[in-house]
Coordinates of C-alpha atoms and ligand atoms in Angstrom, one line a residue:
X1 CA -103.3 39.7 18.6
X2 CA -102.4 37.0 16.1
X3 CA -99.1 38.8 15.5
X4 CA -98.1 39.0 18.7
X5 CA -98.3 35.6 19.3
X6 CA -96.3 34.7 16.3
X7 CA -93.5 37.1 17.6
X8 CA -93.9 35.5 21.2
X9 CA -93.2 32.6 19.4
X10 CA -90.3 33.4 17.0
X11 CA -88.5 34.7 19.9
X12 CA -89.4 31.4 22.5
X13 CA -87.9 29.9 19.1
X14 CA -84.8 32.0 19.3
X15 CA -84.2 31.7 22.8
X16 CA -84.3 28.0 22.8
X17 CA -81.8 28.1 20.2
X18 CA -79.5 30.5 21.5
X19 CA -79.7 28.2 25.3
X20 CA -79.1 24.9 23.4
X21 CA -75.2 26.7 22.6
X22 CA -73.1 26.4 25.2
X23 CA -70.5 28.8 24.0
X24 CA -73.3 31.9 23.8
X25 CA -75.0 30.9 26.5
X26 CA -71.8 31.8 29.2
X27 CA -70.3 35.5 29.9
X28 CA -70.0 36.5 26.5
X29 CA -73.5 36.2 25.3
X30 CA -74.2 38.5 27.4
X31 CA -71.1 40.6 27.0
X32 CA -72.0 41.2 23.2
X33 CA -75.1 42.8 24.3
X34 CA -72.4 45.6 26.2
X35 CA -69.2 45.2 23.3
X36 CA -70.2 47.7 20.8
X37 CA -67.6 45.3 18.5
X38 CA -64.5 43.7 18.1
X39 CA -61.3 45.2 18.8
X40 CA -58.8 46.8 15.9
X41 CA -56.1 44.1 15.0
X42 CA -53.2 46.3 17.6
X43 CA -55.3 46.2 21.0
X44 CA -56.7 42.6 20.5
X45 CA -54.3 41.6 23.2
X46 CA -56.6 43.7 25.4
X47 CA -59.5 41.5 24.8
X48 CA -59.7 40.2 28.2
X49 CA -58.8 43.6 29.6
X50 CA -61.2 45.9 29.1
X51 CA -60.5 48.3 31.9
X52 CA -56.8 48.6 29.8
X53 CA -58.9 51.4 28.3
X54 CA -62.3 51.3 30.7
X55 CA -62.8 53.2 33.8
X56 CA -66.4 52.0 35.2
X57 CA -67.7 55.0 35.6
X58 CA -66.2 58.0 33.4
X59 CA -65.7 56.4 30.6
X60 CA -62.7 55.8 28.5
X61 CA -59.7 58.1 30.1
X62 CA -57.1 59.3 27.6
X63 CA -54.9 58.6 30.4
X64 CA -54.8 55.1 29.9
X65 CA -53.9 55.7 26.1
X66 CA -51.2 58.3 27.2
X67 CA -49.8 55.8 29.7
X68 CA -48.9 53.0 27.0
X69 CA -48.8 55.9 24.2
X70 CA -46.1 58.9 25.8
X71 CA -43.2 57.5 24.2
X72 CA -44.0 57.5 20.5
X73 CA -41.0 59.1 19.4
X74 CA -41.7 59.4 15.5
X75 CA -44.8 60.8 16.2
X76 CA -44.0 63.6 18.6
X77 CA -40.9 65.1 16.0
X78 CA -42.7 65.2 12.8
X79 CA -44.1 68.6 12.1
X80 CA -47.3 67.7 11.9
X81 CA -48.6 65.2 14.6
X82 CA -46.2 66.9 17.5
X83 CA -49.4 68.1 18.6
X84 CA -50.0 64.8 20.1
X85 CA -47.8 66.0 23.4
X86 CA -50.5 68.1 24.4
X87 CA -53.9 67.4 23.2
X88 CA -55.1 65.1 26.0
X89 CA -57.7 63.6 24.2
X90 CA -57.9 60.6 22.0
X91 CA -61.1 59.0 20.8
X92 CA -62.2 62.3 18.6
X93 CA -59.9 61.2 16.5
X94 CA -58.8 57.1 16.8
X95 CA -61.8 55.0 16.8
X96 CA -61.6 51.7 18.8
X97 CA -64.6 48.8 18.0
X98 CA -64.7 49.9 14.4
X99 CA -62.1 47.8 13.1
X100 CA -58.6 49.0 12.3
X101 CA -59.9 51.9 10.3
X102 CA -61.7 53.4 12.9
X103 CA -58.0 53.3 15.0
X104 CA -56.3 54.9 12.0
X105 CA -58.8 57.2 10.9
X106 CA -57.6 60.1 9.1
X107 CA -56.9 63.5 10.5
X108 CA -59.7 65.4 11.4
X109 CA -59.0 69.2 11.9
X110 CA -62.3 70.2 12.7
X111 CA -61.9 68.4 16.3
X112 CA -58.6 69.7 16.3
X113 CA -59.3 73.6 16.5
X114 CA -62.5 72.6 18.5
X115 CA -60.3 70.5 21.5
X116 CA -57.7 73.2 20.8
X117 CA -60.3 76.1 21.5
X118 CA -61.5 74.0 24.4
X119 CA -57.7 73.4 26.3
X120 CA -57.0 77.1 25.2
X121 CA -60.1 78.5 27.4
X122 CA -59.1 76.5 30.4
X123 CA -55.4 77.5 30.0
X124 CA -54.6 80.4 32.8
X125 CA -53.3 83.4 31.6
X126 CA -49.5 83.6 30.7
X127 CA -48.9 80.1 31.2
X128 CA -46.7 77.7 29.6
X129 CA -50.1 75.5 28.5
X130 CA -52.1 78.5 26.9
X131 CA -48.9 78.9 24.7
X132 CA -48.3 76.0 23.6
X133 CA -51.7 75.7 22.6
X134 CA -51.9 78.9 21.2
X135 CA -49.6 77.7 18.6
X136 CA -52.3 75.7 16.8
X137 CA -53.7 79.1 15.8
X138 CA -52.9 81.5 13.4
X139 CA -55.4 83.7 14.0
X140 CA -55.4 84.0 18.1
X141 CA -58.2 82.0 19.6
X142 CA -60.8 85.5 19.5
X143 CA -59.3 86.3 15.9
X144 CA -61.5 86.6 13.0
X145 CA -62.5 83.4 11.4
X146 CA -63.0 85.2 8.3
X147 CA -59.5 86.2 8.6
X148 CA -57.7 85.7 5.3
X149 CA -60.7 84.0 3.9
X150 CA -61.6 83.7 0.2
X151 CA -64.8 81.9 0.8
X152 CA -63.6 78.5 1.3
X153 CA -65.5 75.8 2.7
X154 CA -63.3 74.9 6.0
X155 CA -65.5 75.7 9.1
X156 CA -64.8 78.8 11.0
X157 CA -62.7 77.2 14.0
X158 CA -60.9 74.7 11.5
X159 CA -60.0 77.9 9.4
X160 CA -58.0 79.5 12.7
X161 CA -55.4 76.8 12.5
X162 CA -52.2 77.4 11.9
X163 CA -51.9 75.6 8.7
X164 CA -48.3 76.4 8.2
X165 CA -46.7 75.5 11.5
X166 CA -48.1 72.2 10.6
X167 CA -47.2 71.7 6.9
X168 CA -44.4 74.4 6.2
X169 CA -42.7 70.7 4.5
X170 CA -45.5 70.9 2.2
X171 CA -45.3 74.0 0.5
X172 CA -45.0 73.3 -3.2
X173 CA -44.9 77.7 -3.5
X174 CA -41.7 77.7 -2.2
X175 CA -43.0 80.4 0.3
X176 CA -44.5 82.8 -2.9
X177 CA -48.1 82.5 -1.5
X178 CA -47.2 83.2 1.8
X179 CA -48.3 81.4 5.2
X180 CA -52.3 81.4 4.7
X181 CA -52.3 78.2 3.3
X182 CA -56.1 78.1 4.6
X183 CA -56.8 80.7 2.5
X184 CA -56.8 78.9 -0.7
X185 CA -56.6 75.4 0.6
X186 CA -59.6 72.8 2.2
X187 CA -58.6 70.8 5.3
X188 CA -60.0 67.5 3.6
X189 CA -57.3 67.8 0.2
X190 CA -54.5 69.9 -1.2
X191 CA -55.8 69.8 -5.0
X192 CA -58.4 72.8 -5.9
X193 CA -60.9 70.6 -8.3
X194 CA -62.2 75.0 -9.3
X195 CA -58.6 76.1 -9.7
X196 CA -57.8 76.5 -13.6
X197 CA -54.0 77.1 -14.4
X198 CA -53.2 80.4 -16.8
X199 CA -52.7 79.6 -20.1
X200 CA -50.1 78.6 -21.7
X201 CA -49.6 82.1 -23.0
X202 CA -49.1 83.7 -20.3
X203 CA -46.2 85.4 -19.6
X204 CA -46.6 86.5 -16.0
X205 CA -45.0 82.6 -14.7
X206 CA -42.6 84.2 -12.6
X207 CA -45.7 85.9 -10.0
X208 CA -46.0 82.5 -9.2
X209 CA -43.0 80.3 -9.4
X210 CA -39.7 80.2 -8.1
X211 CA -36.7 79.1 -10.7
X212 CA -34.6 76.5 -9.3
X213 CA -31.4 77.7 -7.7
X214 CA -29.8 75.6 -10.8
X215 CA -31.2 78.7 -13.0
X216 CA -29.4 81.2 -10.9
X217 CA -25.8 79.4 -11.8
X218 CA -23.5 79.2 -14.3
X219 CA -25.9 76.1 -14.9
X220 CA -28.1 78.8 -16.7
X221 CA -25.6 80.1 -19.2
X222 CA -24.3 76.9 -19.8
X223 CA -26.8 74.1 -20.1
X224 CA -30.7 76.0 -19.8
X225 CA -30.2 78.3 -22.3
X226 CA -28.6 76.1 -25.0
X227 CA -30.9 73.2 -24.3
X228 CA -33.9 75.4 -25.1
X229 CA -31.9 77.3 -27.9
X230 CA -32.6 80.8 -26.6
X231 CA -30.1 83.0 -26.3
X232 CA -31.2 86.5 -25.0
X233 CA -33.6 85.9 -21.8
X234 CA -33.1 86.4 -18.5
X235 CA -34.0 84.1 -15.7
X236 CA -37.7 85.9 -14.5
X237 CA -39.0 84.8 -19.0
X238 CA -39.5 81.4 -17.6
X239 CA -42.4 81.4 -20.9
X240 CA -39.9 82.1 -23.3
X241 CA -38.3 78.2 -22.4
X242 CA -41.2 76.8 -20.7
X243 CA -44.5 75.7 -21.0
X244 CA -47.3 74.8 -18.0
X245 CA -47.8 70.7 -18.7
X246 CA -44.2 70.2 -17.2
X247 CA -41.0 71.8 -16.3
X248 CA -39.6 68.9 -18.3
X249 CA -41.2 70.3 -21.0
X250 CA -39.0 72.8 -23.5
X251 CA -40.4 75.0 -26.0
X252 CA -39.8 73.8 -29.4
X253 CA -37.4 70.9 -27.8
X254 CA -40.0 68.8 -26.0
X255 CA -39.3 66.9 -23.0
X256 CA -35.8 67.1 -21.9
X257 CA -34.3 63.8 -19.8
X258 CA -32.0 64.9 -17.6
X259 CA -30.0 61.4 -17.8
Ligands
HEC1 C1 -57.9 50.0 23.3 C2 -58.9 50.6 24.1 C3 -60.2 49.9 24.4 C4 -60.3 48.6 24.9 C5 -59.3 47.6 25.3 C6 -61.8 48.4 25.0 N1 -62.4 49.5 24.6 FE1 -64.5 49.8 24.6 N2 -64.3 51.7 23.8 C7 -63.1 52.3 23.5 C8 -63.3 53.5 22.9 C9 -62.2 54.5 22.4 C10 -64.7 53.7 22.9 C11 -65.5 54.9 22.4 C12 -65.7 55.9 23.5 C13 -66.3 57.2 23.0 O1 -66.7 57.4 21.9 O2 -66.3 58.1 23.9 C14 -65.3 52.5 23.5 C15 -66.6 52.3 23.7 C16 -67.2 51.2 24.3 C17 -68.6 51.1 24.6 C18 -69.7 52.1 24.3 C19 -70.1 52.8 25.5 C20 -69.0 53.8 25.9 O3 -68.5 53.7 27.0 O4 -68.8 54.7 25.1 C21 -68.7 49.8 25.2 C22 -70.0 49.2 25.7 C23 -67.4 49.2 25.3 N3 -66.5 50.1 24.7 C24 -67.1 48.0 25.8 C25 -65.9 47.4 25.8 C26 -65.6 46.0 26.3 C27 -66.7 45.1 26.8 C28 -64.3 45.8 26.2 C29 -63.5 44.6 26.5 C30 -63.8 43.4 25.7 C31 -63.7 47.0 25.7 N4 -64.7 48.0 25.4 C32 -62.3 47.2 25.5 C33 -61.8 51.7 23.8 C34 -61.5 50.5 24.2
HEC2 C1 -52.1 48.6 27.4 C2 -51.5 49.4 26.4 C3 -52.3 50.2 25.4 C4 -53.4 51.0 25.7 C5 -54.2 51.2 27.0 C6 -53.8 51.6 24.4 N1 -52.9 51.2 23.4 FE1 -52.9 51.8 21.5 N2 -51.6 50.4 21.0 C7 -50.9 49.6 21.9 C8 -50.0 48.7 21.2 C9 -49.1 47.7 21.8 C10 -50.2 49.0 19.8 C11 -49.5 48.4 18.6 C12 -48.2 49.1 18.4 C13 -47.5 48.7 17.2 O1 -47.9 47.9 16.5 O2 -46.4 49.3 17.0 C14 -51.1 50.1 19.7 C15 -51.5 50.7 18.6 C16 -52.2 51.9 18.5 C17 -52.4 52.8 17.3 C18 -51.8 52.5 16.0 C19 -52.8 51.5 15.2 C20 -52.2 51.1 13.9 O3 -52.9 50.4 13.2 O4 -51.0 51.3 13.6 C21 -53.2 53.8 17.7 C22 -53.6 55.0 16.8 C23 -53.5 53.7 19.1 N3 -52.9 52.5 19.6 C24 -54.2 54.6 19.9 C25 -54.7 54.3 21.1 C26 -55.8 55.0 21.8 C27 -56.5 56.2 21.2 C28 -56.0 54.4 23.0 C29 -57.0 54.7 24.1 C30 -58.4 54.7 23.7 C31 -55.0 53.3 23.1 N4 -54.3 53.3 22.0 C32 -54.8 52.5 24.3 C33 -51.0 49.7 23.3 C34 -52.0 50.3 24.0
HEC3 C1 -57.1 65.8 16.1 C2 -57.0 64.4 15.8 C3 -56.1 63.5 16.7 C4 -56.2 63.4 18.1 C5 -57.0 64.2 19.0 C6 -55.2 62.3 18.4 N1 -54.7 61.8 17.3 FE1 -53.3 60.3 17.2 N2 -53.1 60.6 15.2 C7 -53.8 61.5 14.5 C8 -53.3 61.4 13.1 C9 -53.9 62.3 11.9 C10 -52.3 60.5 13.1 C11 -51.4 60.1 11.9 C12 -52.1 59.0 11.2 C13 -51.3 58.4 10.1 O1 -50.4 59.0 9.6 O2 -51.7 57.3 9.7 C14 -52.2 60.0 14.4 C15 -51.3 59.0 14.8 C16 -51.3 58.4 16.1 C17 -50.4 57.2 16.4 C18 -49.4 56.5 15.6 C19 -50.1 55.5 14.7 C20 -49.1 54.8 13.8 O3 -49.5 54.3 12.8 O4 -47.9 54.8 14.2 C21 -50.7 56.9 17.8 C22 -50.1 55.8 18.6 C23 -51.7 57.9 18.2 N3 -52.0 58.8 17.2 C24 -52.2 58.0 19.5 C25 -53.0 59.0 20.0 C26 -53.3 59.2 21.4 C27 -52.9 58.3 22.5 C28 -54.1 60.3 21.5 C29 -54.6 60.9 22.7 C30 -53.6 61.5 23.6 C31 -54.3 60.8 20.1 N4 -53.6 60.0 19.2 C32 -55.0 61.9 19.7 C33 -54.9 62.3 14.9 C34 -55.2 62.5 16.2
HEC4 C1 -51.6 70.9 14.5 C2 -51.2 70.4 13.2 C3 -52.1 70.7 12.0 C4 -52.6 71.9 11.7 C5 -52.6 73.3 12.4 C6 -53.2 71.8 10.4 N1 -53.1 70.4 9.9 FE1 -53.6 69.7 8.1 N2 -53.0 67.8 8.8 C7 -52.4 67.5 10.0 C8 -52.1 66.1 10.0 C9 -51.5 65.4 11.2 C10 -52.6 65.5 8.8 C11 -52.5 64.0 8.4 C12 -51.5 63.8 7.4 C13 -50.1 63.7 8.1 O1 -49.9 63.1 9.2 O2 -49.2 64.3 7.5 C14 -53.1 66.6 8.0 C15 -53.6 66.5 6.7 C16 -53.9 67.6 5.9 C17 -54.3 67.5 4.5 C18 -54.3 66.2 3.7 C19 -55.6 65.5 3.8 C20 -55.5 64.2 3.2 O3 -56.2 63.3 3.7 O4 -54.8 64.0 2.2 C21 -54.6 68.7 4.1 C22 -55.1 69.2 2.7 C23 -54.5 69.7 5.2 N3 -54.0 68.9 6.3 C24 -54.7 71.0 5.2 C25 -54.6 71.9 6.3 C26 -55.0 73.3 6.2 C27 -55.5 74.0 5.0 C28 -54.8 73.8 7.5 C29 -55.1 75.2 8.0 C30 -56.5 75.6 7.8 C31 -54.2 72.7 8.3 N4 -54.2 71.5 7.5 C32 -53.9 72.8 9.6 C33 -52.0 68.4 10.9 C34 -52.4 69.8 10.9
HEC5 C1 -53.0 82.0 -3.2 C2 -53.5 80.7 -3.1 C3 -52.7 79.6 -2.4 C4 -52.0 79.6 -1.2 C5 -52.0 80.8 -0.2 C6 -51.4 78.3 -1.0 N1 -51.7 77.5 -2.1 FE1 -51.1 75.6 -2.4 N2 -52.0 75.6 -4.3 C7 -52.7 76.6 -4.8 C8 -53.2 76.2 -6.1 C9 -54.1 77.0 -7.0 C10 -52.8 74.9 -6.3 C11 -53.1 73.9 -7.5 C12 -54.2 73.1 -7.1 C13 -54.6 72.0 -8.1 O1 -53.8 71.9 -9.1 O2 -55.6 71.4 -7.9 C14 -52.0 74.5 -5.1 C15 -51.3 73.3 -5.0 C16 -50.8 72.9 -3.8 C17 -50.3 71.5 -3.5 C18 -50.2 70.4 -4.5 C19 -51.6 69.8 -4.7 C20 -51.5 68.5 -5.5 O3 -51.5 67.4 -4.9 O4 -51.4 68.6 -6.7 C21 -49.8 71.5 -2.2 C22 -49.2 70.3 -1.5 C23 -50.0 72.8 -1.7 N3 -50.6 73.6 -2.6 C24 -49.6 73.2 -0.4 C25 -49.7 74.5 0.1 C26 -49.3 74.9 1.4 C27 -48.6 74.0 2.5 C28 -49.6 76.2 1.6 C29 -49.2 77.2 2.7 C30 -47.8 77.2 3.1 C31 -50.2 76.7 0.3 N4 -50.3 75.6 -0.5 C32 -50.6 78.0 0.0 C33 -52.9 77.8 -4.2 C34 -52.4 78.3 -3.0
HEC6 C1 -51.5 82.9 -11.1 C2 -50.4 82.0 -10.7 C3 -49.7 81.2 -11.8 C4 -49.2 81.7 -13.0 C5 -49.3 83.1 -13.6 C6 -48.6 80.5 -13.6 N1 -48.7 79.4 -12.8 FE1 -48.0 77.5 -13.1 N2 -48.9 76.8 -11.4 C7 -49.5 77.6 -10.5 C8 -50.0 76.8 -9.4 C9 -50.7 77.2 -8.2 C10 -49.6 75.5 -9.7 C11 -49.9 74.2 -8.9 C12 -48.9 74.1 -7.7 C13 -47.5 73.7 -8.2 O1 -47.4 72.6 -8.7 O2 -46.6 74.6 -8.0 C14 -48.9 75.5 -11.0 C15 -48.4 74.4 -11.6 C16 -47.5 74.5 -12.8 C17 -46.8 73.4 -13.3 C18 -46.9 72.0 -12.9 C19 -45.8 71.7 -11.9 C20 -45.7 70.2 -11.6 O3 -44.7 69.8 -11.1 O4 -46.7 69.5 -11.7 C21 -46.1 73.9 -14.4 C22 -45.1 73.2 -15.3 C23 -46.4 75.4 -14.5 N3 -47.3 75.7 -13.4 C24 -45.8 76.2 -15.4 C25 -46.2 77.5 -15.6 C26 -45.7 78.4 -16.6 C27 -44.7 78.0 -17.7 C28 -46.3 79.6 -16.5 C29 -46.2 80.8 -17.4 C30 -46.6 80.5 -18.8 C31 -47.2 79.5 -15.3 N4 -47.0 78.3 -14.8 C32 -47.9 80.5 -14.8 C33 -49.8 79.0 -10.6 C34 -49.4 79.8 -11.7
HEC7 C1 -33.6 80.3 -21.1 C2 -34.5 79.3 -20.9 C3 -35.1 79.1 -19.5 C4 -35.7 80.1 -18.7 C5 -35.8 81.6 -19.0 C6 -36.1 79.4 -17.5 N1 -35.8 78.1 -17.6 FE1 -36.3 76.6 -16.2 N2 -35.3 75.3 -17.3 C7 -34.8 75.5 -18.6 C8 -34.3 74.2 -19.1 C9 -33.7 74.0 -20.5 C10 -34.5 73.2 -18.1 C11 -34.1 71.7 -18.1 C12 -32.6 71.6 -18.1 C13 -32.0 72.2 -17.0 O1 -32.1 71.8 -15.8 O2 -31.4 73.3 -17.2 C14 -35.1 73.9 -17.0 C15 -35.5 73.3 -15.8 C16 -36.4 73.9 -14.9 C17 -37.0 73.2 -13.8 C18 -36.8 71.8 -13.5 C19 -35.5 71.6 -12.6 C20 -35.3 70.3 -12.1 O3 -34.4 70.1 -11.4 O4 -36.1 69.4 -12.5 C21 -37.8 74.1 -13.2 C22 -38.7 73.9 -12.0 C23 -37.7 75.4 -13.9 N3 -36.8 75.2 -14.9 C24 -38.4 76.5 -13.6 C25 -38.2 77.7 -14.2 C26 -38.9 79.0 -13.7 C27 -39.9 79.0 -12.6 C28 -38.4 80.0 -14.5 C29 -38.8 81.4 -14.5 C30 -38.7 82.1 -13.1 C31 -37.5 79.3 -15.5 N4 -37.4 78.0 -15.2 C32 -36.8 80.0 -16.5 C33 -34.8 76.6 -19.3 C34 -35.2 77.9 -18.8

């Protein structure tokens, strides 16, 4: 009883505080209770405008986003965020009353392949949508998740995705492992903390990298071979003239400076 009169009157306290300040005591006092924060720095001009993004009843409608967002040019033609013409929905992936962070978060693949799944269930049969949508996938919207799996830790739908249709420019293989980037590769970063390189003494290089097209000139004969002093090798010995901490790096010659 005695505690609840103390917080009866911390809060009489409080009130009489927060009454005695003009500027909390109009609209937006109580409008903080409903603003879930601050706008990111780009939409702060729609600070008074709430319904720019606001529909009373639904929600926020991605529509609203399309409508100032459809003509993002750079967006749409780069490889990897074309998807953007077609995914309909916005706030899986951008954030807004978390700061400018929130708005830029980064990619999130998981919601991808989900919303993808999603639009490609409603899509009729043989239309132009369930195509286009198709082309997220890899590995067909009913395809095996496991498909092409080595036990990595991407989640079954995120493991569907098309990895190469999105980041073919990013294939430091040069094609020699194929198109199941998935299959080696986590959604969340390209570098494999468990991956250990062969050693040094190996001699199978050539399984897993491509020479340069330089190395299949007259470049070969005439500069490669006498840089690293060996005469009799052929282009597939690449361990005869090279060793794994750099392609700079020539046997018995050290690192070679191109300038
Ligand atoms: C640039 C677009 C944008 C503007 C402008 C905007 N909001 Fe939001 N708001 C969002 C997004 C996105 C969410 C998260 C919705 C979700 O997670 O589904 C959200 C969520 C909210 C929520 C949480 C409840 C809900 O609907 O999910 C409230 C409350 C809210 N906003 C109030 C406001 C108020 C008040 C204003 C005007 C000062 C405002 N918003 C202006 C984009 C906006
Ligand atoms: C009334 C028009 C309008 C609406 C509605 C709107 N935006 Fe924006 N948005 C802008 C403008 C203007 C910018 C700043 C563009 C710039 O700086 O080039 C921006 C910036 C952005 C950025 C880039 C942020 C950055 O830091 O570079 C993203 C992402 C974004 N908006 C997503 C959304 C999403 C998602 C919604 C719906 C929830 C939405 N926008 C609603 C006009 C709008
Ligand atoms: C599956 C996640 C995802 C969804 C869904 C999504 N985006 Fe994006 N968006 C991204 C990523 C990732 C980027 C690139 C961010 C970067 O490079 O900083 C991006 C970039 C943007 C940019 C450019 C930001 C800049 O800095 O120039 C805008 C604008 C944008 N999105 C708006 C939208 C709108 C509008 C929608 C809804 C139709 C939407 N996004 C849906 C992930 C998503
Ligand atoms: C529909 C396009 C799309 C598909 C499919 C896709 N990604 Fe991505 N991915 C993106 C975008 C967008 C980004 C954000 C970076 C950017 O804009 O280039 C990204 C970023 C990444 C990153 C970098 C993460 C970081 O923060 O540095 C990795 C790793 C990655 N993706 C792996 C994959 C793998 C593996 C697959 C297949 C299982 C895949 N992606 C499928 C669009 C896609
Ligand atoms: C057979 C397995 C395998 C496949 C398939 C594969 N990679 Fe890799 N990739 C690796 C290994 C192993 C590394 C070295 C990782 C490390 O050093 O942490 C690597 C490294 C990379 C790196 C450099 C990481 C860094 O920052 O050092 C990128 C980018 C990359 N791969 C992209 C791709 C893309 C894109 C695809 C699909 C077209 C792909 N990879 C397919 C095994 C694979
Ligand atoms: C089983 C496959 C495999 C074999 C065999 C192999 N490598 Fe690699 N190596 C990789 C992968 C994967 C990467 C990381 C991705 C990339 O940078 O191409 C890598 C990276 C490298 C790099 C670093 C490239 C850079 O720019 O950072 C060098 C140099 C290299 N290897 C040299 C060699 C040499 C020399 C041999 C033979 C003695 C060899 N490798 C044998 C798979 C292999
Ligand atoms: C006879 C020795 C020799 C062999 C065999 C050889 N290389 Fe080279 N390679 C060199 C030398 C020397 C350089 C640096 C000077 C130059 O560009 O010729 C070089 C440069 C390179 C570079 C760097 C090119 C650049 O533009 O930075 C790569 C990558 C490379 N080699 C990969 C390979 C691979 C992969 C193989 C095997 C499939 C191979 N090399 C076989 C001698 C060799």
């Amino acid at each position: 009883m005695k505690k609840l009169l103390g917080l009866l009157a911390a809060l009489a306290v409080m009130l009489a505080l927060v009454m005695s300040v003009p500027s909390i005591r109009t609209a937006s006092f109580w409008q903080a209770f409903v603003e879930p924060g601050p706008l990111s720095t780009a939409h702060g001009f729609l600070q008074g405008d709430c319904s720019g993004c606001h529909v009373s009843i639904e929600g926020v409608q991605a529509a609203r986003c399309i409508s100032c967002h459809a003509n993002e040019t750079a967006l749409l033609q780069r490889q990897p965020t074309a998807f953007h013409s077609s995914i309909e929905t916005c706030v899986e992936c951008h954030r807004e009353h978390e700061g400018d962070a929130g708005l830029r978060s980064a990619m999130d693949h998981q919601a991808l392949a989900t919303l993808g799944l999603r639009l490609l269930a409603r899509a009729p049969e043989g239309s132009e949508a369930r195509l286009l949508y198709s082309h997220l996938f890899a590995h067909g919207p009913a395809g095996s998740a496991s498909a092409g799996t080595a036990g990595f830790a991407n989640t079954p739908q995120a493991q569907l995705l098309d990895c190469y249709g999105c980041h073919q420019s990013r294939d430091r293989h040069e094609g020699q492992f194929g198109r199941e980037c998935g299959s080696c590769h986590r959604t969340a970063q390209w570098t494999i903390p468990e991956y250990s390189h062969p050693p040094p003494s190996s001699t199978d290089c050539a399984q897993c990298h491509r020479a340069p097209p330089s190395h299949y000139m007259g470049h070969f004969e005439m500069v490669s071979k006498r840089v690293a002093g060996v005469e009799h090798a052929n282009v597939e010995q690449c361990y005869l003239c090279h060793q794994t901490t750099s392609w700079n790096d020539i046997k018995s010659v050290g690192l070679y400076d191109h300038h």
